[in-house]
Coordinates of C-alpha atoms in Angstrom, one line a residue:
M1453 CA 0.2 0.3 0.3
K1454 CA 3.0 2.7 0.9
E1455 CA 4.5 1.6 -2.4
T1456 CA 0.9 2.4 -4.2
L1457 CA 0.8 5.8 -2.0
N1458 CA 4.3 6.4 -3.0
K1459 CA 3.6 5.8 -7.0
L1460 CA 0.4 8.3 -7.1
R1461 CA 1.6 10.7 -5.0
A1462 CA 4.5 11.5 -8.1
A1463 CA 2.0 11.1 -10.7
A1464 CA -0.6 13.4 -9.7
P1465 CA 1.0 16.1 -6.1
L1466 CA -1.9 17.4 -4.0
P1467 CA -4.2 20.2 -5.5
S1468 CA -4.3 22.8 -2.6
R1469 CA -7.7 23.9 -1.3
G1470 CA -10.1 24.5 -4.1
G1471 CA -8.7 22.3 -6.8
A1472 CA -10.1 20.3 -8.7
G1473 CA -9.3 17.7 -11.3
V1474 CA -7.0 14.3 -11.6
G1475 CA -5.1 16.0 -7.9
S1476 CA -8.4 15.9 -6.4
V1477 CA -8.9 12.3 -7.5
I1478 CA -6.1 11.4 -6.5
S1479 CA -6.7 12.5 -3.0
L1480 CA -9.7 10.8 -2.5
L1481 CA -8.2 7.9 -3.5
L1482 CA -5.6 8.7 -0.5
L1483 CA -8.3 8.9 1.3
L1484 CA -9.5 5.8 0.9
T1485 CA -7.0 3.5 0.7
L1486 CA -6.2 5.4 4.6
G1487 CA -8.9 4.7 6.1
T1488 CA -12.1 7.7 7.2
S1489 CA -8.8 8.0 9.0
A1490 CA -7.1 9.8 6.9
V1491 CA -5.2 13.6 6.6
A1492 CA -3.1 15.0 3.9
Q1493 CA -0.2 15.9 4.7
G1494 CA 0.1 19.8 5.4
A1495 CA -3.7 19.7 7.0
E1496 CA -4.8 20.4 10.2
M1497 CA -4.8 17.2 12.6
E1498 CA -7.2 16.3 15.0
S1499 CA -5.9 18.4 19.1
A1500 CA -5.4 16.2 21.2
T1501 CA -8.4 17.6 23.5
E1502 CA -10.2 16.1 20.3
A1503 CA -9.1 12.9 20.1
V1504 CA -9.9 12.0 23.5
K1505 CA -13.4 13.8 23.7
N1506 CA -13.5 10.8 20.6
M1507 CA -11.8 7.4 21.3
G1508 CA -14.8 7.1 23.8
L1509 CA -14.3 3.7 25.4
G1510 CA -10.7 1.5 24.4
W1511 CA -10.3 -2.1 24.8
N1512 CA -6.1 -3.4 25.3
L1513 CA -5.2 -5.7 22.9
G1514 CA -2.6 -7.3 25.2
N1515 CA -0.5 -9.9 25.8
T1516 CA -1.0 -10.5 21.4
L1517 CA 2.1 -8.4 20.4
D1518 CA 3.8 -7.6 23.0
T1519 CA 4.4 -10.9 24.3
N1520 CA 8.6 -11.5 25.0
S1521 CA 9.8 -14.8 27.3
G1522 CA 10.9 -12.0 29.6
D1523 CA 14.0 -13.7 31.7
T1524 CA 17.4 -13.7 30.3
L1525 CA 17.7 -17.5 31.7
N1526 CA 14.8 -18.4 29.8
M1527 CA 14.5 -16.7 26.5
W1528 CA 11.2 -20.3 25.5
I1529 CA 10.1 -18.4 23.0
E1530 CA 13.4 -17.7 21.2
R1531 CA 14.6 -21.7 22.1
W1532 CA 11.4 -23.5 20.8
T1533 CA 10.3 -21.7 18.2
S1534 CA 10.8 -20.9 14.7
R1535 CA 10.0 -16.8 16.2
R1536 CA 7.4 -15.8 13.9
P1537 CA 5.1 -13.4 13.4
Q1538 CA 2.0 -15.5 14.5
D1539 CA 4.4 -17.4 17.0
Y1540 CA 4.8 -14.3 18.6
E1541 CA 1.6 -13.3 18.6
T1542 CA -0.2 -16.3 20.3
A1543 CA 2.4 -17.8 23.1
W1544 CA 0.6 -16.2 26.1
G1545 CA -2.4 -17.8 24.5
Q1546 CA -3.9 -15.5 23.0
P1547 CA -5.3 -16.4 19.1
V1548 CA -3.4 -14.8 15.8
T1549 CA -6.0 -11.0 15.9
T1550 CA -8.5 -10.8 12.7
P1551 CA -10.2 -7.9 12.0
A1552 CA -13.5 -9.7 12.4
L1553 CA -12.2 -9.3 16.2
M1554 CA -11.5 -5.5 15.7
K1555 CA -15.4 -5.4 13.6
M1556 CA -17.0 -6.9 16.8
M1557 CA -15.1 -4.2 19.3
K1558 CA -17.1 -1.5 16.6
D1559 CA -20.0 -3.1 17.1
A1560 CA -20.1 -3.2 20.6
G1561 CA -19.6 0.3 21.8
F1562 CA -15.4 0.7 21.5
N1563 CA -13.8 3.2 19.7
A1564 CA -10.6 3.2 20.7
I1565 CA -8.3 -0.1 20.7
R1566 CA -4.1 0.7 22.4
V1567 CA -2.3 -1.6 20.6
P1568 CA 0.5 -2.5 23.0
V1569 CA 3.8 -3.8 21.0
T1570 CA 7.2 -5.4 22.2
W1571 CA 10.4 -4.7 20.4
Y1572 CA 13.1 -5.9 21.2
P1573 CA 12.8 -10.1 20.5
H1574 CA 12.5 -8.4 16.4
M1575 CA 15.1 -6.1 16.6
D1576 CA 19.4 -7.7 15.8
A1577 CA 19.6 -10.1 18.5
K1578 CA 20.6 -13.7 17.3
F1579 CA 19.2 -15.6 20.2
S1580 CA 20.9 -18.5 18.7
F1581 CA 21.6 -21.2 21.8
T1582 CA 22.8 -24.7 22.2
G1583 CA 21.2 -28.3 23.7
N1584 CA 18.6 -27.4 25.8
S1585 CA 19.8 -23.8 26.8
T1586 CA 17.6 -20.7 27.2
V1587 CA 20.4 -18.2 28.1
W1588 CA 19.9 -15.1 26.6
Y1589 CA 23.3 -12.0 27.0
P1590 CA 22.5 -9.1 25.8
S1591 CA 25.9 -8.1 26.1
Q1592 CA 27.2 -10.8 23.4
D1593 CA 24.5 -10.6 21.3
N1594 CA 22.7 -7.1 21.0
I1595 CA 19.4 -6.3 19.9
G1596 CA 20.8 -3.6 17.9
T1597 CA 19.0 -0.6 16.5
K1598 CA 16.7 -2.2 13.6
I1599 CA 13.3 -3.8 13.8
K1600 CA 12.8 -7.0 11.8
A1601 CA 10.5 -6.2 8.2
A1602 CA 8.6 -9.6 8.9
W1603 CA 7.8 -7.9 12.4
M1604 CA 6.2 -4.3 10.9
K1605 CA 4.5 -5.9 8.8
R1606 CA 2.7 -8.0 10.8
V1607 CA 2.4 -4.8 13.1
H1608 CA 1.3 -3.1 10.5
E1609 CA -1.2 -5.1 9.5
I1610 CA -3.0 -5.0 12.9
V1611 CA -2.8 -1.2 13.1
D1612 CA -5.1 -1.9 9.2
Y1613 CA -7.4 -4.0 11.2
V1614 CA -8.0 -1.0 13.9
I1615 CA -8.2 1.4 11.1
S1616 CA -10.3 0.1 8.7
N1617 CA -13.5 -0.2 10.7
G1618 CA -12.9 4.1 12.5
M1619 CA -11.0 3.5 15.6
Y1620 CA -9.3 5.3 17.0
C1621 CA -5.3 3.6 17.7
I1622 CA -3.0 3.7 19.5
L1623 CA 0.7 2.0 19.4
N1624 CA 2.8 1.5 21.7
I1625 CA 6.8 0.4 23.0
H1626 CA 5.7 -1.9 25.8
H1627 CA 7.7 -4.7 27.9
D1628 CA 10.9 -3.5 26.5
T1629 CA 10.2 -1.4 30.0
G1630 CA 8.5 -3.0 32.9
A1631 CA 10.1 -5.1 35.3
A1632 CA 12.1 -8.1 33.6
N1633 CA 15.9 -8.2 33.3
T1634 CA 15.2 -8.1 29.4
A1635 CA 14.0 -4.4 29.9
W1636 CA 16.3 -2.5 28.0
L1637 CA 14.2 0.9 29.0
I1638 CA 15.1 1.8 32.5
A1639 CA 14.1 5.1 34.5
D1640 CA 17.8 6.1 34.8
E1641 CA 19.4 9.3 33.9
A1642 CA 22.9 6.8 33.2
V1643 CA 20.5 4.3 31.2
Y1644 CA 19.3 7.4 29.0
E1645 CA 22.2 8.5 27.6
Q1646 CA 23.8 4.3 27.0
Q1647 CA 19.8 4.0 25.3
R1648 CA 18.8 7.5 24.1
K1649 CA 20.2 6.1 20.1
R1650 CA 18.4 3.3 20.2
F1651 CA 15.1 4.0 21.6
E1652 CA 14.9 7.2 19.2
A1653 CA 16.5 4.9 16.5
V1654 CA 13.7 2.5 17.1
W1655 CA 11.0 5.5 17.0
R1656 CA 12.4 6.7 13.8
Q1657 CA 11.3 3.6 12.2
I1658 CA 7.6 3.3 13.7
A1659 CA 6.9 7.0 12.9
N1660 CA 8.2 7.1 9.8
E1661 CA 6.5 3.4 8.4
F1662 CA 3.1 5.5 9.6
K1663 CA 3.6 9.0 8.9
N1664 CA 1.1 9.3 6.2
Y1665 CA -1.5 7.7 8.3
G1666 CA -4.0 10.3 9.4
D1667 CA -5.3 12.0 13.5
H1668 CA -6.8 7.8 14.2
L1669 CA -3.6 7.0 15.0
L1670 CA -1.4 7.9 17.7
F1671 CA 1.8 6.9 19.1
E1672 CA 2.7 6.0 23.2
G1673 CA 6.5 6.4 23.5
Y1674 CA 6.4 4.0 26.4
N1675 CA 5.0 1.6 29.2
E1676 CA 4.8 1.5 32.2
M1677 CA 9.3 2.3 33.1
L1678 CA 10.4 1.8 36.2
D1679 CA 13.7 2.4 38.0
V1680 CA 16.8 0.5 39.0
K1681 CA 15.6 -1.0 41.7
R1682 CA 12.4 -1.5 39.4
S1683 CA 10.1 0.8 42.4
W1684 CA 5.7 0.5 41.3
C1685 CA 3.7 3.1 42.8
F1686 CA 6.5 6.1 42.6
A1687 CA 10.0 6.3 41.9
S1688 CA 12.9 4.2 44.5
F1689 CA 9.3 2.4 46.0
N1690 CA 12.2 -0.7 46.6
A1691 CA 15.1 1.1 48.3
D1692 CA 16.5 1.0 51.3
G1693 CA 13.5 2.8 53.7
Q1694 CA 11.0 2.4 50.4
Y1695 CA 13.0 6.2 49.0
D1696 CA 15.5 7.7 47.8
A1697 CA 15.9 11.0 46.9
A1698 CA 18.8 10.3 44.4
I1699 CA 17.3 7.5 42.5
A1700 CA 13.7 9.0 42.7
T1701 CA 15.0 12.2 40.9
S1702 CA 17.0 10.5 38.5
A1703 CA 13.9 8.3 37.3
Y1704 CA 11.9 11.5 37.2
N1705 CA 14.8 13.1 35.3
A1706 CA 15.5 10.7 32.9
I1707 CA 11.7 10.1 32.6
N1708 CA 11.2 13.4 31.6
A1709 CA 14.5 12.8 29.2
Y1710 CA 12.7 10.2 26.8
A1711 CA 9.7 11.5 26.4
Q1712 CA 10.9 15.1 24.6
S1713 CA 13.6 12.5 23.2
F1714 CA 10.1 10.6 22.0
V1715 CA 8.9 14.0 20.2
D1716 CA 11.5 15.5 18.9
V1717 CA 12.4 12.7 17.1
V1718 CA 8.2 11.4 16.4
R1719 CA 8.1 14.9 14.8
S1720 CA 11.9 15.3 13.1
T1721 CA 10.0 12.6 10.1
G1722 CA 7.8 14.9 9.2
G1723 CA 4.4 14.5 6.6
N1724 CA 1.9 13.5 9.0
N1725 CA 3.9 13.2 12.5
A1726 CA 4.6 17.0 12.8
Q1727 CA 1.1 16.8 14.1
R1728 CA 0.4 13.9 15.5
N1729 CA -1.3 13.5 19.1
L1730 CA 1.1 11.9 21.0
I1731 CA 1.5 9.8 24.1
V1732 CA 3.7 10.8 27.3
T1733 CA 3.4 8.0 30.4
T1734 CA 4.2 9.1 34.4
Y1735 CA 7.1 7.0 35.9
G1736 CA 5.3 3.4 35.6
A1737 CA 2.2 5.0 34.7
C1738 CA 1.6 5.2 38.1
C1739 CA -2.2 7.5 38.9
G1740 CA -1.2 8.7 42.2
A1741 CA -3.8 6.0 43.7
G1742 CA -4.3 5.8 48.1
S1743 CA -2.8 7.5 50.4
W1744 CA -1.1 5.8 52.6
N1745 CA 2.6 7.3 51.2
S1746 CA 3.9 10.5 50.7
H1747 CA 6.2 10.3 48.1
L1748 CA 2.5 9.0 45.9
Q1749 CA 2.0 11.7 43.9
D1750 CA 5.1 12.5 42.6
P1751 CA 4.7 11.1 39.0
L1752 CA 2.1 13.6 39.0
K1753 CA 4.1 16.3 40.4
K1754 CA 7.3 15.0 38.9
M1755 CA 6.2 14.5 35.2
K1756 CA 6.8 17.6 33.0
L1757 CA 4.8 18.5 29.2
P1758 CA 7.5 17.7 26.9
E1759 CA 8.4 21.0 24.4
D1760 CA 6.9 20.9 21.5
E1761 CA 5.8 22.7 18.3
A1762 CA 2.7 21.4 17.8
V1763 CA -0.5 23.1 19.6
D1764 CA -1.9 20.9 21.4
H1765 CA -1.5 17.2 20.1
L1766 CA 0.1 15.5 23.7
L1767 CA -1.2 13.2 26.0
F1768 CA -1.0 12.0 29.2
E1769 CA -1.5 8.8 30.1
V1770 CA -1.1 6.6 33.8
H1771 CA -3.0 3.1 34.7
S1772 CA -5.1 1.9 37.2
Y1773 CA -5.8 -1.2 38.4
P1774 CA -7.8 -0.5 41.7
D1775 CA -8.0 -2.9 44.6
I1776 CA -12.3 -3.1 45.0
T1777 CA -12.8 -5.3 47.8
N1778 CA -14.7 -3.1 49.6
L1779 CA -16.6 -1.6 46.9
S1780 CA -17.6 1.0 49.1
Y1781 CA -14.0 2.8 49.6
A1782 CA -12.7 1.6 46.4
K1783 CA -15.2 3.7 44.4
T1784 CA -14.5 7.6 47.1
E1785 CA -10.9 6.2 46.7
L1786 CA -11.2 6.5 42.5
R1787 CA -12.8 9.5 43.2
T1788 CA -9.6 11.2 44.6
T1789 CA -7.3 9.4 42.6
L1790 CA -9.6 11.1 39.1
N1791 CA -9.5 14.5 40.8
N1792 CA -5.5 14.4 41.2
L1793 CA -4.9 13.4 37.9
N1794 CA -5.9 17.0 37.2
K1795 CA -5.0 18.2 39.4
N1796 CA -1.6 17.1 39.1
L1797 CA -0.8 15.9 36.0
A1798 CA -3.9 17.9 33.3
S1799 CA -3.0 20.9 34.9
K1800 CA -0.1 20.7 32.9
G1801 CA -1.2 21.4 29.2
A1802 CA -3.0 17.9 28.0
P1803 CA -5.7 15.7 28.6
V1804 CA -5.2 12.1 29.9
I1805 CA -6.0 9.0 28.9
I1806 CA -6.4 5.9 31.3
G1807 CA -4.5 3.7 28.8
E1808 CA -4.8 0.3 31.2
W1809 CA -7.7 0.1 33.5
G1810 CA -9.3 -3.4 35.4
T1811 CA -8.8 -4.7 38.8
L1812 CA -7.2 -6.3 41.5
G1813 CA -8.6 -9.9 42.2
E1814 CA -9.8 -10.8 38.7
N1815 CA -9.1 -14.8 39.4
D1816 CA -12.3 -14.5 41.9
Y1817 CA -14.6 -12.8 39.2
E1818 CA -17.5 -14.8 39.5
E1819 CA -17.8 -14.9 43.5
H1820 CA -18.2 -11.5 43.7
R1821 CA -19.5 -10.6 40.2
A1822 CA -22.3 -7.6 41.4
N1823 CA -19.2 -6.0 42.7
Y1824 CA -17.1 -6.2 39.8
L1825 CA -19.2 -4.7 37.6
A1826 CA -20.7 -1.7 39.8
F1827 CA -17.1 -0.8 40.2
S1828 CA -16.5 -1.7 36.5
R1829 CA -19.7 0.3 35.2
Y1830 CA -18.0 2.9 38.3
F1831 CA -15.4 4.0 36.9
V1832 CA -16.1 4.2 32.8
E1833 CA -18.9 6.6 34.6
Q1834 CA -16.1 9.2 36.7
A1835 CA -13.8 9.0 34.9
K1836 CA -16.2 10.8 31.5
Q1837 CA -16.6 13.2 33.5
R1838 CA -13.7 14.1 34.4
G1839 CA -12.8 14.1 30.5
F1840 CA -10.8 10.6 30.3
A1841 CA -10.9 7.9 27.9
T1842 CA -10.3 4.8 29.3
F1843 CA -8.5 1.6 27.6
H1844 CA -9.7 -1.9 29.3
W1845 CA -6.8 -4.1 30.1
M1846 CA -7.4 -7.3 27.8
G1847 CA -10.8 -9.0 29.2
L1848 CA -14.5 -8.9 27.7
S1849 CA -12.7 -11.1 25.3
D1850 CA -9.5 -13.5 26.4
G1851 CA -8.7 -16.3 24.7
D1852 CA -10.2 -18.5 22.5
A1853 CA -13.0 -16.4 22.5
R1854 CA -11.4 -13.6 20.4
A1855 CA -10.8 -16.4 18.0
V1856 CA -14.6 -16.8 17.7
P1857 CA -14.5 -13.8 18.2
E1858 CA -17.5 -12.7 21.4
F1859 CA -17.4 -11.5 24.4
N1860 CA -16.5 -14.4 26.6
Q1861 CA -17.4 -11.5 29.6
P1862 CA -20.5 -9.8 28.5
D1863 CA -22.1 -8.8 31.7
R1864 CA -18.5 -7.0 32.3
L1865 CA -18.9 -5.6 28.6
E1866 CA -22.7 -4.4 29.0
A1867 CA -21.4 -3.1 31.9
I1868 CA -18.8 -0.7 30.5
V1869 CA -20.7 0.7 27.8
K1870 CA -23.8 1.6 29.8
G1871 CA -21.1 3.5 32.4
Y1872 CA -20.0 5.4 28.6
Y1873 CA -23.1 5.4 27.2
G1874 CA -26.4 5.7 29.9
E1875 CA -28.8 3.1 30.7
E1876 CA -29.7 2.4 27.1
G1877 CA -25.8 1.4 25.9
Y1878 CA -25.0 1.7 22.3
I1879 CA -27.4 1.5 20.4
N1880 CA -25.7 2.3 16.4
G1881 CA -24.2 -0.8 17.1
I1882 CA -27.6 -3.0 17.3
A1883 CA -28.7 -4.7 14.6
S1884 CA -31.6 -4.0 12.9
P1885 CA -35.0 -4.4 15.4
L1886 CA -35.7 -8.0 14.3
T1887 CA -39.1 -9.2 13.1
P1888 CA -41.5 -10.8 13.8
H1889 CA -41.7 -10.3 17.6
P1890 CA -39.3 -11.6 19.0
S1891 CA -37.3 -14.7 17.1
V1892 CA -34.5 -15.0 17.3
Q1893 CA -32.3 -16.1 14.7
G1894 CA -28.4 -17.2 14.1
D1895 CA -26.2 -20.4 14.4
L1896 CA -27.6 -22.2 17.7
Q1897 CA -23.7 -23.5 18.7
S1898 CA -22.8 -20.0 19.2
P1899 CA -24.0 -18.9 22.3
L1900 CA -26.5 -16.4 23.5
Y1901 CA -26.7 -13.8 26.3
D1902 CA -29.0 -11.7 28.7
L1903 CA -27.3 -8.2 29.7
Q1904 CA -26.6 -10.1 32.8
G1905 CA -24.4 -12.3 31.8
R1906 CA -26.5 -14.8 31.9
Q1907 CA -25.8 -17.9 29.1
I1908 CA -29.4 -18.7 27.1
V1909 CA -30.0 -22.2 26.9
N1910 CA -31.9 -25.0 25.3
R1911 CA -33.4 -23.4 22.8
E1912 CA -35.0 -25.9 20.5
S1913 CA -35.6 -23.8 17.3
V1914 CA -33.5 -20.3 15.6
N1915 CA -36.8 -19.2 16.0
R1916 CA -36.8 -20.3 20.2
K1917 CA -39.7 -17.0 22.0
L1918 CA -37.6 -14.4 24.1
S1919 CA -39.0 -12.0 26.5
R1920 CA -37.8 -8.1 24.7
G1921 CA -34.2 -6.5 25.7
I1922 CA -31.4 -7.1 24.1
Y1923 CA -29.0 -10.3 23.7
I1924 CA -25.8 -10.7 22.6
Q1925 CA -24.4 -13.2 20.8
K1926 CA -20.9 -13.8 19.3
G1927 CA -20.0 -10.4 20.5
R1928 CA -23.0 -8.8 18.7
K1929 CA -26.3 -6.5 20.1
I1930 CA -29.6 -7.9 19.1
L1931 CA -31.9 -6.2 19.9
H1932 CA -35.6 -7.5 20.3

């Protein structure tokens, strides 16, 4: 597609406003080829404020392109697979992603998909092992700077799945950060100086690959970057005494340096990247939740808005995974957290997205289903009231359900959708009313659910009578 577009541009440059003839036809063809989000080069891109409002509900395509072995002592994916893109894509239990999955998300009311990507296994390292060894020595087998063409192609395909459904897509650098010993991006000034050129080289390649895409594609500079102590909650939490001023200062300075480098290198690639909306994340993606330590707000307070020639094209990102054992307390703490995000982060001059959110204790979901549903709806309602876009982490459609595709948590889906759209949910994504009332048509082998997540069973025929309401089958809502 990229080569075709370049040939079209060479044959007929894009016209100025009011132009006509072949140039206008080519311009229209470019827009159609790149999808509804395409913006001709030089045209005004959507602002960050507008994008956050228009993204609405978001979801993470987690455990897919972000997979990695995660331990230099046990590089099992590299040792025991052929290292094809699909070997990584399916390594953590997810099926190969399909356009149908993205359509299902769009039909359900989502308008944005975050696509986490881990890049280091797909660069220059050879990962050559002998015998049964799975040990990798990065100092001897360096990851280099060049992204493999096959991996970039697969990333590109999945981005297109999202964009072609009219949704926003966030593309990032994911488990190149984090607590694993494979992470090469660490919040430390010395490490930043060591890795700056590689970090910029990776982003230069990504930015050039997508430079002509329109404003429905956003870049996120890095995921949950941690200090040399791998501290969560705030920088240096894992140090002796749970705080070290020198480590913390270095970590926050480094986060701001990475953020500035990210913005600078993407802007330098030109095209639509000159105004593309870019996302920078707080230290560890910390949201400042809780009141048990005086340093919890530091990741928000120490985060700087990068310098940028493009006005209103930067966003802040945090993540949130509250414990909802006590539902009333969790709701109170959530309101405080969101208010602090406005006070200590959004006030710096950029809108905020909650790029990941979920709840602790997912293993007891069935036992405490009512709490999870109530909190999921409340979370989205409260975030929307404050102008924050939200991206649920992974659940809703997980594992084999994605291959159908269908929602394996239709009750939580409905809670989230109602939290954003209101009691009637997302009407635009519902199929036309069936006639005559109220027969259900479709494949009897596909489960049918009511909005409480209860499966409708013992359907003798495709015309079984059901009460009026909205049902979900294979991820599609059906109105009766």
